[in-house]
PDB file of C-alpha atoms in Angstrom:
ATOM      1  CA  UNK A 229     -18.324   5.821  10.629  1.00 62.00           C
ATOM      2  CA  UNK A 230     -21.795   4.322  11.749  1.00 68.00           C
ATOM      3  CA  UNK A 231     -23.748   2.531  10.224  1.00 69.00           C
ATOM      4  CA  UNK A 232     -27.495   3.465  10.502  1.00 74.00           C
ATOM      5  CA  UNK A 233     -29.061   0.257   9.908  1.00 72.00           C
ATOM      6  CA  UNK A 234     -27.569  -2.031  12.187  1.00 71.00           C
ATOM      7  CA  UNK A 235     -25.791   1.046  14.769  1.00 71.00           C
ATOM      8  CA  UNK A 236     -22.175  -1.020  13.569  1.00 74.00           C
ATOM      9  CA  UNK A 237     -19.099   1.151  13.716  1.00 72.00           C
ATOM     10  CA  UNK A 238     -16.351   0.674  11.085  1.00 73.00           C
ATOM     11  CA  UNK A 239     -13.660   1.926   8.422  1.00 70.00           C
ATOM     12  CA  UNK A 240     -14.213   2.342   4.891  1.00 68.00           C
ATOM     13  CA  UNK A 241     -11.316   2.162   2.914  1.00 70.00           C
ATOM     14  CA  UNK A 242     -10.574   3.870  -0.406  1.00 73.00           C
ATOM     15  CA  UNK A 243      -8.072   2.355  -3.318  1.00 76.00           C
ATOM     16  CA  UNK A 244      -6.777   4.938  -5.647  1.00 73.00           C
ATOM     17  CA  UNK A 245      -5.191   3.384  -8.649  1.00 77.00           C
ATOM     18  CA  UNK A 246      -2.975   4.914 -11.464  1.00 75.00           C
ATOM     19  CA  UNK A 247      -0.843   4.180 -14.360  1.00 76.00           C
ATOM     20  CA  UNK A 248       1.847   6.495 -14.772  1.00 71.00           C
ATOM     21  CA  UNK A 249       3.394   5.713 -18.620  1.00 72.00           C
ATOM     22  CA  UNK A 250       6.494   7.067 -19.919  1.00 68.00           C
ATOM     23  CA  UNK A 251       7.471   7.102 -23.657  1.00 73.00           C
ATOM     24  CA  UNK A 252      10.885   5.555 -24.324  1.00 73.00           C
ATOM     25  CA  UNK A 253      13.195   8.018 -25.531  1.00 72.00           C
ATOM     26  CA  UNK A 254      15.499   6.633 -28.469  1.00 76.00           C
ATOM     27  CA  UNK A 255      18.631   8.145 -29.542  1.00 74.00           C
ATOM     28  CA  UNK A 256      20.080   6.980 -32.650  1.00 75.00           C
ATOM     29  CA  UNK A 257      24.064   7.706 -32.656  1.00 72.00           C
ATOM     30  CA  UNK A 258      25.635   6.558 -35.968  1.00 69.00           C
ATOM     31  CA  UNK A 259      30.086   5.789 -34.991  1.00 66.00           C
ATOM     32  CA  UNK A 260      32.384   6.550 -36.801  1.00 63.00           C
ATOM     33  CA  UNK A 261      31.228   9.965 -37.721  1.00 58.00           C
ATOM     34  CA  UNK A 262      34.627  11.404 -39.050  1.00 57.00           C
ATOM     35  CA  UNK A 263      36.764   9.048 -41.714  1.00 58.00           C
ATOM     36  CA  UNK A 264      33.587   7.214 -43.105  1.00 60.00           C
ATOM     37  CA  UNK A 265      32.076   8.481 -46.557  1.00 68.00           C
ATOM     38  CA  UNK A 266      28.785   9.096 -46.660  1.00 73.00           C
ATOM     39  CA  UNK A 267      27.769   6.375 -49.139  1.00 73.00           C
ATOM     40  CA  UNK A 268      29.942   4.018 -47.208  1.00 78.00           C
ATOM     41  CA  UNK A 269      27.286   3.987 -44.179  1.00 78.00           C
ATOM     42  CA  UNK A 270      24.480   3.636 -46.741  1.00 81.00           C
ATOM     43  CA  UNK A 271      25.920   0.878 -48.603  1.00 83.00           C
ATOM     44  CA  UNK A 272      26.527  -0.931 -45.156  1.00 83.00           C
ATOM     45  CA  UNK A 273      23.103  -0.343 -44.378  1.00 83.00           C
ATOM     46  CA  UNK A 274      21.721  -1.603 -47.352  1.00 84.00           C
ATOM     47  CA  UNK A 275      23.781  -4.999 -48.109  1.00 84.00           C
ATOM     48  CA  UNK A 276      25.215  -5.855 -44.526  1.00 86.00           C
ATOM     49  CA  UNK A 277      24.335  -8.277 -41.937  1.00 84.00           C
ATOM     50  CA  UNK A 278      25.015  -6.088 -38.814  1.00 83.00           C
ATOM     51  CA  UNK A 279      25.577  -8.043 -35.877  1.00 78.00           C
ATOM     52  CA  UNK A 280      23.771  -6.868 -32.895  1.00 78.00           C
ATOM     53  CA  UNK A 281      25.894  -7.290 -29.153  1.00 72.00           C
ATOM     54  CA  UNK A 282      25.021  -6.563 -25.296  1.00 66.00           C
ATOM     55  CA  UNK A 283      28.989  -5.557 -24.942  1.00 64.00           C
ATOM     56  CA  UNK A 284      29.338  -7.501 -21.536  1.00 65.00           C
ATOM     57  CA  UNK A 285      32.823  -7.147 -20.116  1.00 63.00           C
ATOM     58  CA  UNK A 286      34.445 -10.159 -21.341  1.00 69.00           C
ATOM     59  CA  UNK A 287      33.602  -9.293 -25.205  1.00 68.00           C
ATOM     60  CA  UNK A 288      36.370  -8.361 -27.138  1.00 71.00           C
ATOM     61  CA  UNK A 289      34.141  -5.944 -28.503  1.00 70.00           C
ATOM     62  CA  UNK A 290      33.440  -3.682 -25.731  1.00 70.00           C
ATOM     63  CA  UNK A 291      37.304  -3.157 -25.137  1.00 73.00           C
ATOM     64  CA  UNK A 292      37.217  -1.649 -28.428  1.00 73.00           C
ATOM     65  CA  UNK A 293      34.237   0.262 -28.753  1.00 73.00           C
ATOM     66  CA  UNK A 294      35.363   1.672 -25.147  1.00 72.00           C
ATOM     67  CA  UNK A 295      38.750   2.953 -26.905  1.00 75.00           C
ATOM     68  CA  UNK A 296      37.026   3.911 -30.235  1.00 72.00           C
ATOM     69  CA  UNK A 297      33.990   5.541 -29.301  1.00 73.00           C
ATOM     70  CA  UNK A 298      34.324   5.714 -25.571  1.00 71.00           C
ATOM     71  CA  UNK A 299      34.733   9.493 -25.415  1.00 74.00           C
ATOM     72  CA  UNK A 300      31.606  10.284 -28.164  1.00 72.00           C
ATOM     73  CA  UNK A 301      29.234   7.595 -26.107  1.00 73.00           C
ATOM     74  CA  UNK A 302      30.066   8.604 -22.362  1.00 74.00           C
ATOM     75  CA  UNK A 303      28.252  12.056 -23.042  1.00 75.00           C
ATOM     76  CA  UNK A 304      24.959   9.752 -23.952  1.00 72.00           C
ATOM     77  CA  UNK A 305      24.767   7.585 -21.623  1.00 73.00           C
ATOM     78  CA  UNK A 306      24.605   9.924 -18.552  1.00 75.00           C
ATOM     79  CA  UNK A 307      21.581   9.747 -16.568  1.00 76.00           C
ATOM     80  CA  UNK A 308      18.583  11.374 -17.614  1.00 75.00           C
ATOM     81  CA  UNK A 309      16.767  13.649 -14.898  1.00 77.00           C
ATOM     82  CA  UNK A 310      13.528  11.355 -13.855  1.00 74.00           C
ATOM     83  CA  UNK A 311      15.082   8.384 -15.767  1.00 75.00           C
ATOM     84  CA  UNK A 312      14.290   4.946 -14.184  1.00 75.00           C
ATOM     85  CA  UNK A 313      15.768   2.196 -16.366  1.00 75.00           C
ATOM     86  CA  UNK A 314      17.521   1.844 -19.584  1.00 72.00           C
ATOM     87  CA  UNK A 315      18.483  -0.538 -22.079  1.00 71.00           C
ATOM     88  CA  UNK A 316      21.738   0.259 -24.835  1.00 71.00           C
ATOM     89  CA  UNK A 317      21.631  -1.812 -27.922  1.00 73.00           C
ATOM     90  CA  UNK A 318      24.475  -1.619 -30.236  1.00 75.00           C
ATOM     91  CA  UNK A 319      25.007  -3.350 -33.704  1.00 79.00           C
ATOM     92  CA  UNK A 320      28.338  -3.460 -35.488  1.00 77.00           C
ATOM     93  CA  UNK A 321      29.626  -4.132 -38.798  1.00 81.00           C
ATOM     94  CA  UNK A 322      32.710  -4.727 -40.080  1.00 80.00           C
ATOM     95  CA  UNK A 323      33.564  -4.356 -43.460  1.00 84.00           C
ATOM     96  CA  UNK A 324      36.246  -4.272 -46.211  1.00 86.00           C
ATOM     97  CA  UNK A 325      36.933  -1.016 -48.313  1.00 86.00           C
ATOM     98  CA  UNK A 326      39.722  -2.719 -51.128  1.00 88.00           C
ATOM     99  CA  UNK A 327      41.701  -0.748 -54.015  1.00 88.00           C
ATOM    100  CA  UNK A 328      42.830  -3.168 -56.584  1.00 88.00           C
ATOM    101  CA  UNK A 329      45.914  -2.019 -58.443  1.00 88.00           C
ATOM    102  CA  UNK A 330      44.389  -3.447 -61.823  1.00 90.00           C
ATOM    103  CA  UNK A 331      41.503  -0.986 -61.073  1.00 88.00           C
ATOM    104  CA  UNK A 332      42.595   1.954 -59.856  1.00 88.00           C
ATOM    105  CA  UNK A 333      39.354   4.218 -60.746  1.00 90.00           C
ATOM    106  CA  UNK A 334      37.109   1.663 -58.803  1.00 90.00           C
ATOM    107  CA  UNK A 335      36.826   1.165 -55.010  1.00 87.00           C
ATOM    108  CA  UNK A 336      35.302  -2.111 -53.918  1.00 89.00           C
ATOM    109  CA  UNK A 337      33.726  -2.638 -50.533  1.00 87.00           C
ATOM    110  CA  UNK A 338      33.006  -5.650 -48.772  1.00 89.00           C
ATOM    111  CA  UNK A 339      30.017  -6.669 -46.728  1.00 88.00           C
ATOM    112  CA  UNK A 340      29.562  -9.627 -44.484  1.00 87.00           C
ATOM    113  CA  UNK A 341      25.956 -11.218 -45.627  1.00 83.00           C
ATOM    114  CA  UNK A 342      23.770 -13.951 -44.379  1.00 81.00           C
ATOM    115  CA  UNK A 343      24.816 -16.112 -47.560  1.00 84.00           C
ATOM    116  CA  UNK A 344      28.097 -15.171 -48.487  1.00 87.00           C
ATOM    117  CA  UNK A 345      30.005 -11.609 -48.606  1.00 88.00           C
ATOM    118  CA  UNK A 346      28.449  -9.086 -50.420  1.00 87.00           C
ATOM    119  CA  UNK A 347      30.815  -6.891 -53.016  1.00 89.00           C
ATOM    120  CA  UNK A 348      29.896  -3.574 -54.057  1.00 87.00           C
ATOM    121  CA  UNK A 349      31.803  -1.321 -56.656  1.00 88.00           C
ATOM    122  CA  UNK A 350      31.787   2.301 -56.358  1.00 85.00           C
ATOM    123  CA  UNK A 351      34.040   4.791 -58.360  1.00 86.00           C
ATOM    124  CA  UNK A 352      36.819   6.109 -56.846  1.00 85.00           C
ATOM    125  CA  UNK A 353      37.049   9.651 -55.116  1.00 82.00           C
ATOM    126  CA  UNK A 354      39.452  10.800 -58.324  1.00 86.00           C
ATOM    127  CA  UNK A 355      36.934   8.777 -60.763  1.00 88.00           C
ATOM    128  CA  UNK A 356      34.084  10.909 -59.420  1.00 87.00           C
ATOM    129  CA  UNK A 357      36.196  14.526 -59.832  1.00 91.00           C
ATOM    130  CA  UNK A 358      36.835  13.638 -63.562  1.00 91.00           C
ATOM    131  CA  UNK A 359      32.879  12.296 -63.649  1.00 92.00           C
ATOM    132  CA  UNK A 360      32.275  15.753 -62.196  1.00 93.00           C
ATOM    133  CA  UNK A 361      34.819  17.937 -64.287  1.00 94.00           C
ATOM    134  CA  UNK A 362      33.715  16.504 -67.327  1.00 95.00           C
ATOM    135  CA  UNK A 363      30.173  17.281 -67.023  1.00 95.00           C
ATOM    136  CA  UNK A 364      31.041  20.973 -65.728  1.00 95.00           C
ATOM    137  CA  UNK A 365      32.844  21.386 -68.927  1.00 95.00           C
ATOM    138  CA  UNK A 366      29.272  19.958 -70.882  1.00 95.00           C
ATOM    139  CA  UNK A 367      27.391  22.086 -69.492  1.00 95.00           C
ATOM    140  CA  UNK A 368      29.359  25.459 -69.892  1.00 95.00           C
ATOM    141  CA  UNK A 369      30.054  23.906 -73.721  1.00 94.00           C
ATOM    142  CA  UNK A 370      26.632  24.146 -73.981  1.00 94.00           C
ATOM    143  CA  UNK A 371      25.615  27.709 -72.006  1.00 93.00           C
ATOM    144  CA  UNK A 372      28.401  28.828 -74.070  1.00 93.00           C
ATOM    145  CA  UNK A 373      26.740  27.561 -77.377  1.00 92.00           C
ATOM    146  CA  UNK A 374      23.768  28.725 -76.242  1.00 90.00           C
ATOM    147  CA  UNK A 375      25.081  32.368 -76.274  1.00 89.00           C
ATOM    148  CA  UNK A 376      26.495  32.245 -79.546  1.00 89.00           C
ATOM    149  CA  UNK A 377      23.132  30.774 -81.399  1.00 88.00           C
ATOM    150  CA  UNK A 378      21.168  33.425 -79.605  1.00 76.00           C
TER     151      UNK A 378
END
């Protein structure tokens, strides 16, 4: 290009700049799915300490969650198309699930906590069918005195 003041000659240079932002995808995958009641998992999440881990090699850990879970987790963490990094963070529990001969309509489950371990009582899966069968029978006691006083 010239330049018409002084008749210089020269390059102009242009600087094109961009951010290119990508939201982080987050999948949340909840193991064990089979074997582990429903209220179990909720309990755990509401009075346990969960321990988060990297799972490097030498953890005792990641030998375990590789035999455990290895087969639901290799399925998620393929490669995403256009995926440039990623970053895996796991957090385990362990916890006790005891049946006390002395007790046998109770279930008692054990959570590790930052104090001390944290008991919880919960009926028992036979405890909960006579809960359940009892108020069945309530309420057709009482469609079925219903019908009679009407």
């Amino acid at each position: 290009m010239t330049h018409e003041h002084c008749a210089g000659t020269g390059r102009t240079i242009e600087w094109t700049e961009g951010i290119i932002t990508r939201t982080p995808r987050t999948d949340e995958v909840k193991l064990p799915e089979p074997g582990v009641l429903y209220w179990a998992r909720k309990l755990a999440d509401q009075h346990a300490t969960w321990t988060p881990t990297a799972l490097v090699d030498n953890d005792p850990l990641h030998a375990r969650v590789q035999k455990d879970f290895g087969s639901a987790l290799k399925p998620l963490l393929r490669p995403h198309h256009q995926e440039i990094a990623r970053r895996t963070e796991l957090k385990y529990v362990r916890f006790a699930k005891v049946a006390v001969d002395e007790h046998p309509h109770r279930i008692y489950y054990v959570f590790p906590a930052l104090n001390r371990p944290k008991v919880v009582m919960q009926p028992s899966p036979r405890r909960t069918l006579q809960i359940a069968g009892i108020l069945t029978g309530v309420f057709l006691l009482l469609v079925l005195v219903n019908r009679f006083i009407a």
